mmCIF file of C-alpha atoms and ligand atoms in Angstrom:
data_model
loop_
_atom_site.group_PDB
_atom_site.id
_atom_site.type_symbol
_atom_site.label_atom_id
_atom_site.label_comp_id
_atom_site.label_asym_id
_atom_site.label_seq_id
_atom_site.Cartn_x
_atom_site.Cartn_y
_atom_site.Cartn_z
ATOM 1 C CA UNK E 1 -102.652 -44.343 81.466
ATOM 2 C CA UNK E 2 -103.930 -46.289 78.310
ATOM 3 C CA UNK E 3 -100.430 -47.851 77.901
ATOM 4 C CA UNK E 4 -100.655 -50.138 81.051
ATOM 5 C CA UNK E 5 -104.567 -51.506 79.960
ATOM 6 C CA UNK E 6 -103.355 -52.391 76.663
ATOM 7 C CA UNK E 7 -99.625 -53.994 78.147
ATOM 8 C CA UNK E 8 -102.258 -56.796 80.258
ATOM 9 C CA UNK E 9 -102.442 -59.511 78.467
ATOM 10 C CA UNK E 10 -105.441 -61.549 78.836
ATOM 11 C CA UNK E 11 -107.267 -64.693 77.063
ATOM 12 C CA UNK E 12 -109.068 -68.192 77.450
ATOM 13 C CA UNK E 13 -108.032 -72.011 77.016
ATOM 14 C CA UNK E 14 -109.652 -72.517 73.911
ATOM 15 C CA UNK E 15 -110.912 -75.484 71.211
ATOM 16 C CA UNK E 16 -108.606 -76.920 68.676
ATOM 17 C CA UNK E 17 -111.593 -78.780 67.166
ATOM 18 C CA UNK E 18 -111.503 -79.788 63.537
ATOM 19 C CA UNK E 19 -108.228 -77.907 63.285
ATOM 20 C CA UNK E 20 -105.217 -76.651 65.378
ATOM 21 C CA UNK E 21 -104.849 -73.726 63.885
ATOM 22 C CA UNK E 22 -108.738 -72.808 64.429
ATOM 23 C CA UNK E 23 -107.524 -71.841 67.901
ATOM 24 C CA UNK E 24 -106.782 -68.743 66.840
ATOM 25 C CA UNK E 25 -109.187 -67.666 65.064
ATOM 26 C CA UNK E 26 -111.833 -68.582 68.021
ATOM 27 C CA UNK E 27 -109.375 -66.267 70.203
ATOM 28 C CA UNK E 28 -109.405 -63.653 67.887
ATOM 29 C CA UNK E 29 -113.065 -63.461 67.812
ATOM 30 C CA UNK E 30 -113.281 -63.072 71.908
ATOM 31 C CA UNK E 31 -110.651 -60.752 71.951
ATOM 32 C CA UNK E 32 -107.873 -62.374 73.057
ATOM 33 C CA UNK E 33 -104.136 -61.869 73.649
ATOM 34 C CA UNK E 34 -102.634 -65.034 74.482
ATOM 35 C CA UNK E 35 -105.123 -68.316 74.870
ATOM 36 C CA UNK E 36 -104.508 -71.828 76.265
ATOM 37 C CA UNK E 37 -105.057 -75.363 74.138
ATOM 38 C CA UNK E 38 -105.276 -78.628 75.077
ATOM 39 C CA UNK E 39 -102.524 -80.262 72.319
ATOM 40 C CA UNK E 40 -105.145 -83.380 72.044
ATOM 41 C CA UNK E 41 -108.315 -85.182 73.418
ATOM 42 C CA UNK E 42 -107.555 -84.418 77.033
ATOM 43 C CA UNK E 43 -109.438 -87.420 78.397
ATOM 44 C CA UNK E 44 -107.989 -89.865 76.907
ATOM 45 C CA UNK E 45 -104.535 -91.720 75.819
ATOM 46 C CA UNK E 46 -104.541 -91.316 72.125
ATOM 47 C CA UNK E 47 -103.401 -88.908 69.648
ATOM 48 C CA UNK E 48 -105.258 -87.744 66.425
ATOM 49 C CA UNK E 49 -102.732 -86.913 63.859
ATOM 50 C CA UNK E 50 -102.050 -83.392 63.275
ATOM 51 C CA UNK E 51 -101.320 -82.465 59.288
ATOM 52 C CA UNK E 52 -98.641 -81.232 58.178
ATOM 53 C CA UNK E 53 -100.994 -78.640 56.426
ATOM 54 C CA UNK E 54 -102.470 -77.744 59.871
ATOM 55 C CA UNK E 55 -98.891 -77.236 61.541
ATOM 56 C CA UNK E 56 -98.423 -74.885 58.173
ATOM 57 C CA UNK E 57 -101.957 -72.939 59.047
ATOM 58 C CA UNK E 58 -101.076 -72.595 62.726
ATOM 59 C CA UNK E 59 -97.398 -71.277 62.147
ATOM 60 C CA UNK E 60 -98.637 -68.602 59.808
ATOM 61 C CA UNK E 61 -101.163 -67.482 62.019
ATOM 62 C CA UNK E 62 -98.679 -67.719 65.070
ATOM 63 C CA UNK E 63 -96.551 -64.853 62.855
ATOM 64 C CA UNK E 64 -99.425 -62.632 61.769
ATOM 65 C CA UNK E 65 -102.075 -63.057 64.238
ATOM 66 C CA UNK E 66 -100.475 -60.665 67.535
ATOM 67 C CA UNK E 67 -101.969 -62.999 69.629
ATOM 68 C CA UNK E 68 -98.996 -64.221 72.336
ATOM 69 C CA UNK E 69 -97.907 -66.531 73.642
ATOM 70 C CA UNK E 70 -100.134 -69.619 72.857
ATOM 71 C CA UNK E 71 -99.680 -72.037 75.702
ATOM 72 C CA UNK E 72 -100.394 -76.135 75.637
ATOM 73 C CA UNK E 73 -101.689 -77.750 78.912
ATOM 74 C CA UNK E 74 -100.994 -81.480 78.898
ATOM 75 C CA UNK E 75 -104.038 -83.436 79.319
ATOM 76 C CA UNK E 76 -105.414 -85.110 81.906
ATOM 77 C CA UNK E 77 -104.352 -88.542 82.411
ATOM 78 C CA UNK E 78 -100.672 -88.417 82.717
ATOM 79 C CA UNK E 79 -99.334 -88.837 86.546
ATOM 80 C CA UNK E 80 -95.272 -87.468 85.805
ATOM 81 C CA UNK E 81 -94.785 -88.542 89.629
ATOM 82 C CA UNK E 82 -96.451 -92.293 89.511
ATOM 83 C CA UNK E 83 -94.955 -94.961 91.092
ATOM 84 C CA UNK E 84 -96.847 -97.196 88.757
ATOM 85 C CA UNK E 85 -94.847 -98.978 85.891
ATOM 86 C CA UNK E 86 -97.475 -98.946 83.883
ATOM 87 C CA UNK E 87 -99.563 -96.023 84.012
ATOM 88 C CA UNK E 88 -95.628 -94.132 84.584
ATOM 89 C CA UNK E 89 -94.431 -95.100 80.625
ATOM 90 C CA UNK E 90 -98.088 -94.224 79.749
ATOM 91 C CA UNK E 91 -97.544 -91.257 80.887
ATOM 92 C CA UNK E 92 -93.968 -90.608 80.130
ATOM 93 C CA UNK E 93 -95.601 -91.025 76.146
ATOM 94 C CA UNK E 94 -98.050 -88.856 76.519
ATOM 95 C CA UNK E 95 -95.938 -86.097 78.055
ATOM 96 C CA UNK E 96 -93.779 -86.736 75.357
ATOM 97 C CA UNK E 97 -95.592 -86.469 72.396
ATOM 98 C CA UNK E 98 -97.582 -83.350 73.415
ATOM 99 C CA UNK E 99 -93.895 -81.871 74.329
ATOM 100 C CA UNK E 100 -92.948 -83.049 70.443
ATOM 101 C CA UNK E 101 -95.975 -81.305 69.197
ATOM 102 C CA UNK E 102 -95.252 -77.673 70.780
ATOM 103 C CA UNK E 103 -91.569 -77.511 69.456
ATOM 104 C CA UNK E 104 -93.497 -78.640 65.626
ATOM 105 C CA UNK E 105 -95.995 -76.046 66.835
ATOM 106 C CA UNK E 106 -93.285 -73.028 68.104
ATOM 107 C CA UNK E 107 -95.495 -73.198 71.091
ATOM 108 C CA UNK E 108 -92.989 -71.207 73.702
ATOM 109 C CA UNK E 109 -95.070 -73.094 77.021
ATOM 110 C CA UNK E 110 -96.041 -76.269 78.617
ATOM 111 C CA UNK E 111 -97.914 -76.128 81.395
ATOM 112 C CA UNK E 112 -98.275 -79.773 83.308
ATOM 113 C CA UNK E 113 -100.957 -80.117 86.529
ATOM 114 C CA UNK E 114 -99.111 -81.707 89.888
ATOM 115 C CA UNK E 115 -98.089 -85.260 90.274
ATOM 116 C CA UNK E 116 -99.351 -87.668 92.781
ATOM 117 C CA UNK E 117 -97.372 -89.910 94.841
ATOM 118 C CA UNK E 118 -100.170 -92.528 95.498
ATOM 119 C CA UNK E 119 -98.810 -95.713 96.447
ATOM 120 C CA UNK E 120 -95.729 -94.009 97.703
ATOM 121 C CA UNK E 121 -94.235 -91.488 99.849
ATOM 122 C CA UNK E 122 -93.821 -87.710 99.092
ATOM 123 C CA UNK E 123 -90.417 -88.567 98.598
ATOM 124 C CA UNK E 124 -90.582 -91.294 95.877
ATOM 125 C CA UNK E 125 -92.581 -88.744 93.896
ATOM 126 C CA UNK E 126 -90.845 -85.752 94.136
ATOM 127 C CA UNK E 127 -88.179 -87.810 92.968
ATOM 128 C CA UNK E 128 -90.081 -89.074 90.156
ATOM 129 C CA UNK E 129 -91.631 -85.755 89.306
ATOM 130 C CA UNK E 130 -88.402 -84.276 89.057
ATOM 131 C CA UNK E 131 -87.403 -86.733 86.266
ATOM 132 C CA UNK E 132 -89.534 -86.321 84.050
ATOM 133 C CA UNK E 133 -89.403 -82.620 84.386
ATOM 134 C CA UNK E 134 -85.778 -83.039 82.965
ATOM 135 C CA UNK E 135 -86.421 -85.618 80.751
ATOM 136 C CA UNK E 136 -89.459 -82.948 79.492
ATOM 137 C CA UNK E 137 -86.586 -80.555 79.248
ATOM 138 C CA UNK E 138 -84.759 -82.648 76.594
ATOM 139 C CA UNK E 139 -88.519 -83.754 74.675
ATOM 140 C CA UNK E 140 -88.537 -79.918 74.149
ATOM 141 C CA UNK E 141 -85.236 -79.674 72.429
ATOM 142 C CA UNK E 142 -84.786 -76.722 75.072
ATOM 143 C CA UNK E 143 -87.148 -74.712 72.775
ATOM 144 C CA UNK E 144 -90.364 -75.533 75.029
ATOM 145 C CA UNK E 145 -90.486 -73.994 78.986
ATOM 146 C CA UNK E 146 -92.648 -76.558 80.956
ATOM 147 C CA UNK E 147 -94.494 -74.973 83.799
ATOM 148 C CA UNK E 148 -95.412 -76.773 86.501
ATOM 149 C CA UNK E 149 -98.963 -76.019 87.678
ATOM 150 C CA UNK E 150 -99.901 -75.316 91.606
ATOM 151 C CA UNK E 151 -102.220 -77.443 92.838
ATOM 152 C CA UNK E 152 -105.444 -77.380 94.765
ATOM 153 C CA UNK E 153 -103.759 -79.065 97.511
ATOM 154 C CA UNK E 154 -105.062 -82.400 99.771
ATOM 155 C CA UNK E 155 -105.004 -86.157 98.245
ATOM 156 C CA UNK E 156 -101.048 -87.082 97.261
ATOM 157 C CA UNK E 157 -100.567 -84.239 94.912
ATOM 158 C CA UNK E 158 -96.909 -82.875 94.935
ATOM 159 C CA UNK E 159 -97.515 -79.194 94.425
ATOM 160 C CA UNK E 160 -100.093 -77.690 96.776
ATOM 161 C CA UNK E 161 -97.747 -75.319 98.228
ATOM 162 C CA UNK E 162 -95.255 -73.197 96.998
ATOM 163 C CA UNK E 163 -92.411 -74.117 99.317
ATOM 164 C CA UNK E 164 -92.703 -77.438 97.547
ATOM 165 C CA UNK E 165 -92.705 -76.135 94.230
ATOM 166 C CA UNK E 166 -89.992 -74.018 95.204
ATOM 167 C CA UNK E 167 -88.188 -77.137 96.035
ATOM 168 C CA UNK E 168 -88.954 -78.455 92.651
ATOM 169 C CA UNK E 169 -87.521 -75.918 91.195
ATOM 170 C CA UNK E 170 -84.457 -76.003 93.195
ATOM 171 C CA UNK E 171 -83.801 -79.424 92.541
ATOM 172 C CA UNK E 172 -83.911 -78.988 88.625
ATOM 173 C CA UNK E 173 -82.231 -75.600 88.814
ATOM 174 C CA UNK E 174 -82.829 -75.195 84.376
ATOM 175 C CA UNK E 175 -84.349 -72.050 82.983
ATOM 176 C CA UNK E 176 -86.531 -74.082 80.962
ATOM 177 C CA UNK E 177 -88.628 -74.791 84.325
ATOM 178 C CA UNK E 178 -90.949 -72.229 85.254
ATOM 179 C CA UNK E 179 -94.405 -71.724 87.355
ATOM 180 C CA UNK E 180 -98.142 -71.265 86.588
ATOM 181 C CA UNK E 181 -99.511 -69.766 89.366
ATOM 182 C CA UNK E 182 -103.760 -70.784 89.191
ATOM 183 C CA UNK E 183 -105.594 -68.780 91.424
ATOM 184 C CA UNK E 184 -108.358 -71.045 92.272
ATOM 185 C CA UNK E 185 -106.160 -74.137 93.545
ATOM 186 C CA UNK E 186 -103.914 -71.628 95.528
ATOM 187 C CA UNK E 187 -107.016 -70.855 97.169
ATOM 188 C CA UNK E 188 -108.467 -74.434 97.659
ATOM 189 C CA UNK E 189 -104.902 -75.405 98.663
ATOM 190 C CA UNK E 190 -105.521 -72.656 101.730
ATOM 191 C CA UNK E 191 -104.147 -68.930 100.606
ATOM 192 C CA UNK E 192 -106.637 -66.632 101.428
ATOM 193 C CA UNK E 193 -106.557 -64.321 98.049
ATOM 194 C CA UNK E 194 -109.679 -62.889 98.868
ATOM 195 C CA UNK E 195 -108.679 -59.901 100.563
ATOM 196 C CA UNK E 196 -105.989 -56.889 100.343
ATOM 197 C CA UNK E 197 -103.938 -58.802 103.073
ATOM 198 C CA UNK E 198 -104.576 -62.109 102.253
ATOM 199 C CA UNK E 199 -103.324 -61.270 98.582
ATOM 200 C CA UNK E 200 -100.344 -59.225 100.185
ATOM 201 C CA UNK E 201 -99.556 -62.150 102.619
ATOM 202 C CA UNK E 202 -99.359 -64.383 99.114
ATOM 203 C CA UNK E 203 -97.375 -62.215 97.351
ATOM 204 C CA UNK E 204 -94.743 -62.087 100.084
ATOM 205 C CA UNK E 205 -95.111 -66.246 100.491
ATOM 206 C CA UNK E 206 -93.989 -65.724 96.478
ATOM 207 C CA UNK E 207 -91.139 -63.236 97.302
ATOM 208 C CA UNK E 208 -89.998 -65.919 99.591
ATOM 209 C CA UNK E 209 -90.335 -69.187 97.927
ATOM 210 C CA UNK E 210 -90.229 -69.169 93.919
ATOM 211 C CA UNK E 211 -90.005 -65.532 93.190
ATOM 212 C CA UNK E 212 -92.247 -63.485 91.463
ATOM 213 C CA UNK E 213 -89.777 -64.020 88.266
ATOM 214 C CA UNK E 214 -90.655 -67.547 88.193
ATOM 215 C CA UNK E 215 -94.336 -67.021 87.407
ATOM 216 C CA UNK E 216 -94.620 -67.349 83.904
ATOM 217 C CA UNK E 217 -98.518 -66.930 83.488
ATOM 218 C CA UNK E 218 -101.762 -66.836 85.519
ATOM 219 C CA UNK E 219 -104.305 -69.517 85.028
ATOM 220 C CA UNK E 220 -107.556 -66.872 86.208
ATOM 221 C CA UNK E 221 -109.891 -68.681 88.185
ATOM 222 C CA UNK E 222 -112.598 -68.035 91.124
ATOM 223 C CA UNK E 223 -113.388 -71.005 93.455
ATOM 224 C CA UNK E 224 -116.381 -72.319 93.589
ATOM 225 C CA UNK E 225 -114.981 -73.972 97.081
ATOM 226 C CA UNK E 226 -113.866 -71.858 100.288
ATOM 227 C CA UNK E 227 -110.153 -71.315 101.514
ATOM 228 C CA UNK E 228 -108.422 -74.574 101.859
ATOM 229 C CA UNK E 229 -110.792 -76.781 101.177
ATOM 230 C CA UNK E 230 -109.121 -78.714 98.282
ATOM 231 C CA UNK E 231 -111.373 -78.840 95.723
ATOM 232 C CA UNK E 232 -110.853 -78.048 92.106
ATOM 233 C CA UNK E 233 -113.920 -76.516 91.433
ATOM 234 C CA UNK E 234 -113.522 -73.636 89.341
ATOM 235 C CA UNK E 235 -115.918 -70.264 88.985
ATOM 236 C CA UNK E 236 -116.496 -67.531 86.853
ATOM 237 C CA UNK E 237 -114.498 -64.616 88.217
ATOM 238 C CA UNK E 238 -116.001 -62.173 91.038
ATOM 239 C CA UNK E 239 -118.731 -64.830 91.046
ATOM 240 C CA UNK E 240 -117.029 -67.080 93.585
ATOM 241 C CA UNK E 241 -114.868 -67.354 96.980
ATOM 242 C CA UNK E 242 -111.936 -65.506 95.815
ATOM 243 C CA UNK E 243 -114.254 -62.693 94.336
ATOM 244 C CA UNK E 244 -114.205 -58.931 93.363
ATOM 245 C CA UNK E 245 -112.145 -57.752 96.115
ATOM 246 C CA UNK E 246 -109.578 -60.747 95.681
ATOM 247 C CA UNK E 247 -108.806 -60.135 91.823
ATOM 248 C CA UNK E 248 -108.892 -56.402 92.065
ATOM 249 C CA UNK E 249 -105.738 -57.250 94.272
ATOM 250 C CA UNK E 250 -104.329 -59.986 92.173
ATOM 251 C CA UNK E 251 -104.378 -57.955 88.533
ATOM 252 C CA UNK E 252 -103.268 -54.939 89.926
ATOM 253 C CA UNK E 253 -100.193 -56.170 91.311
ATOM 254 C CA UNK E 254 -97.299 -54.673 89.617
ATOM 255 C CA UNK E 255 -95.347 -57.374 89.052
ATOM 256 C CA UNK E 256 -98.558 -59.883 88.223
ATOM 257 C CA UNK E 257 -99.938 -57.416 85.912
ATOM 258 C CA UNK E 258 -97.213 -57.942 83.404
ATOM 259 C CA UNK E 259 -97.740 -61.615 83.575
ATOM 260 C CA UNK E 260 -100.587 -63.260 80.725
ATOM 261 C CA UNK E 261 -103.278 -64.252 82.392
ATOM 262 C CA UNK E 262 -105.490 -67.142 80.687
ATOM 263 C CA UNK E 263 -108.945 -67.845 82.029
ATOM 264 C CA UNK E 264 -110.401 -71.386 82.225
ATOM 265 C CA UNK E 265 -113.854 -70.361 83.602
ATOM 266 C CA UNK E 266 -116.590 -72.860 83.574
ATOM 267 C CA UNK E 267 -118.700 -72.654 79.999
ATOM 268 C CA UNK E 268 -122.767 -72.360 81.090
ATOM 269 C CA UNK E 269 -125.200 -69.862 80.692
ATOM 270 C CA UNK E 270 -124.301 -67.584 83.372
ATOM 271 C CA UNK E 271 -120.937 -65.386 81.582
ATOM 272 C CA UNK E 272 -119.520 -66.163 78.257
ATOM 273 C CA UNK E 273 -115.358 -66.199 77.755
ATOM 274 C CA UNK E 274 -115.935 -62.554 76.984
ATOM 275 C CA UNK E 275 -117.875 -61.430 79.665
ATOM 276 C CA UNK E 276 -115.323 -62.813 82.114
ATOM 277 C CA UNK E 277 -112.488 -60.839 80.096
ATOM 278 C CA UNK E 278 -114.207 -57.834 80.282
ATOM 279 C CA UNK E 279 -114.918 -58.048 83.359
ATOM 280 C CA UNK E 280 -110.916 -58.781 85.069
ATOM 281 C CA UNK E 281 -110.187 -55.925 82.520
ATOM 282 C CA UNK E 282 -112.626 -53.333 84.393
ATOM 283 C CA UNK E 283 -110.834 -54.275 87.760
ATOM 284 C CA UNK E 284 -107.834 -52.794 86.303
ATOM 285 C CA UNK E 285 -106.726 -48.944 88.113
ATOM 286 C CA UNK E 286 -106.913 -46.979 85.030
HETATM 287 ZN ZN1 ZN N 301 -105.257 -74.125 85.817
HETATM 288 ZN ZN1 ZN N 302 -108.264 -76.477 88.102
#
């Protein structure tokens, strides 16, 4: 029964501080399998350059480290559904270059968080979303699979539910579009993972909107906030709303098992990155 431990493959968003290719090595040292990165400062609108000598550094250790896949999240400013002129071609940039930098990378994914449609109707910014996803497609050079994030629901955000992002993915009907499922917004957005049913009433929402095939990865989170309440407020695993009972459920799916599953649990004094890994991998059924 050792095989199906070692096939999960788990890991953290981590720092690309004073050098992309650093990433890995803080990975490596927590024991990961696949990790996360912000491509950038994710607060704000400008780019640092990234050396050619760093791109060099982070491709060989891409080949030799068998840590996969790396992910990029885009960072936190752009709105890809704003009806805004402005703060629309900021975004648009932004998207753009972070795209350019995963196909200079070889980083295979792109996760990118929901648009909002403030200002506007639901309409106007699925519309909007929709376009930039394929204009995304074509930043990517086709090499780069952009997967649009599930939200925690409430405000103007475009992809609290799945029969939305279903009809997201519909719309742009490419291969290069695919899902990451986060289990703390599905949670805040109101599905009850925290039990054997609840998590068997998701999966079957899944079966029946995007399809378990269009999950990509798992972005492992516990709520900090109870079932629907919208917040993105996330929690070291077991320690929050979704808890034990709800993850034990999740990770031993058989289809969500296979998928990587990337932590972005809070940093503070309570768990460390590794604690956290350790402790999804002891809900496991060995
Ligand atoms: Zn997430
Ligand atoms: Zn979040």
């Amino acid at each position: 029964m050792k095989e199906l431990v070692d096939e999960m493959n788990i890991g953290c968003h981590v720092s690309i501080a004073k050098s992309v290719d650093l990433a890995f090595d803080r990975a490596k040292k927590i024991g990961c399998s696949t990790f996360q990165v912000f491509l950038k400062n994710p607060r704000g609108w400008a780019f640092k350059e990234i050396s050619k000598e760093e791109t060099e550094r982070f491709k060989k250790k891409y080949s030799n480290y068998n840590i996969s896949p790396v992910v990029a999240h885009i960072s936190y400013l752009p709105n890809l559904a704003s009806l805004d002129d402005e703060i629309y071609t900021k975004s648009m940039d932004s998207f753009r270059q972070e795209i350019e930098r995963c196909v200079i990378l070889g980083i295979p994914y792109f996760v990118i968080h929901s648009g909002s449609y403030k200002g506007g109707t639901f309409q106007e910014g699925f519309e909007k979303y929709v376009e930039s996803i394929q204009k995304g497609i074509d930043f990517g050079k086709r090499k780069v699979t952009i997967l649009v994030e599930n939200s925690a629901g409430g405000g103007r955000t475009l992809t609290g539910s799945f029969v939305n992002i279903n009809a997201i993915l519909k719309e742009i009907n490419d291969s290069k579009v695919k899902v990451c499922f986060d289990t703390c917004h599905a949670f805040s957005a109101g599905y009850d993972i925290s039990s054997q049913l609840g998590v068997s009433n998701f999966i079957a929402e899944i079966e029946t909107t995007i399809e378990m095939e269009s999950i990509a990865i798992v972005h492992a989170n516990d709520s900090k906030t109870g079932v629907g309440s919208n917040r993105d407020l996330h929690e070291h695993l077991g320690l929050g709303k979704i808890g034990k009972i709800g993850f034990s459920e999740l990770i031993n799916d058989s289809d969500l098992r296979k998928k990587p599953w990337i932590l972005e649990t809070p940093i503070d004094e309570r768990r460390t990155d590794v604690e956290n890994i350790n402790y999804l991998r002891s809900l496991i059924n060995k």
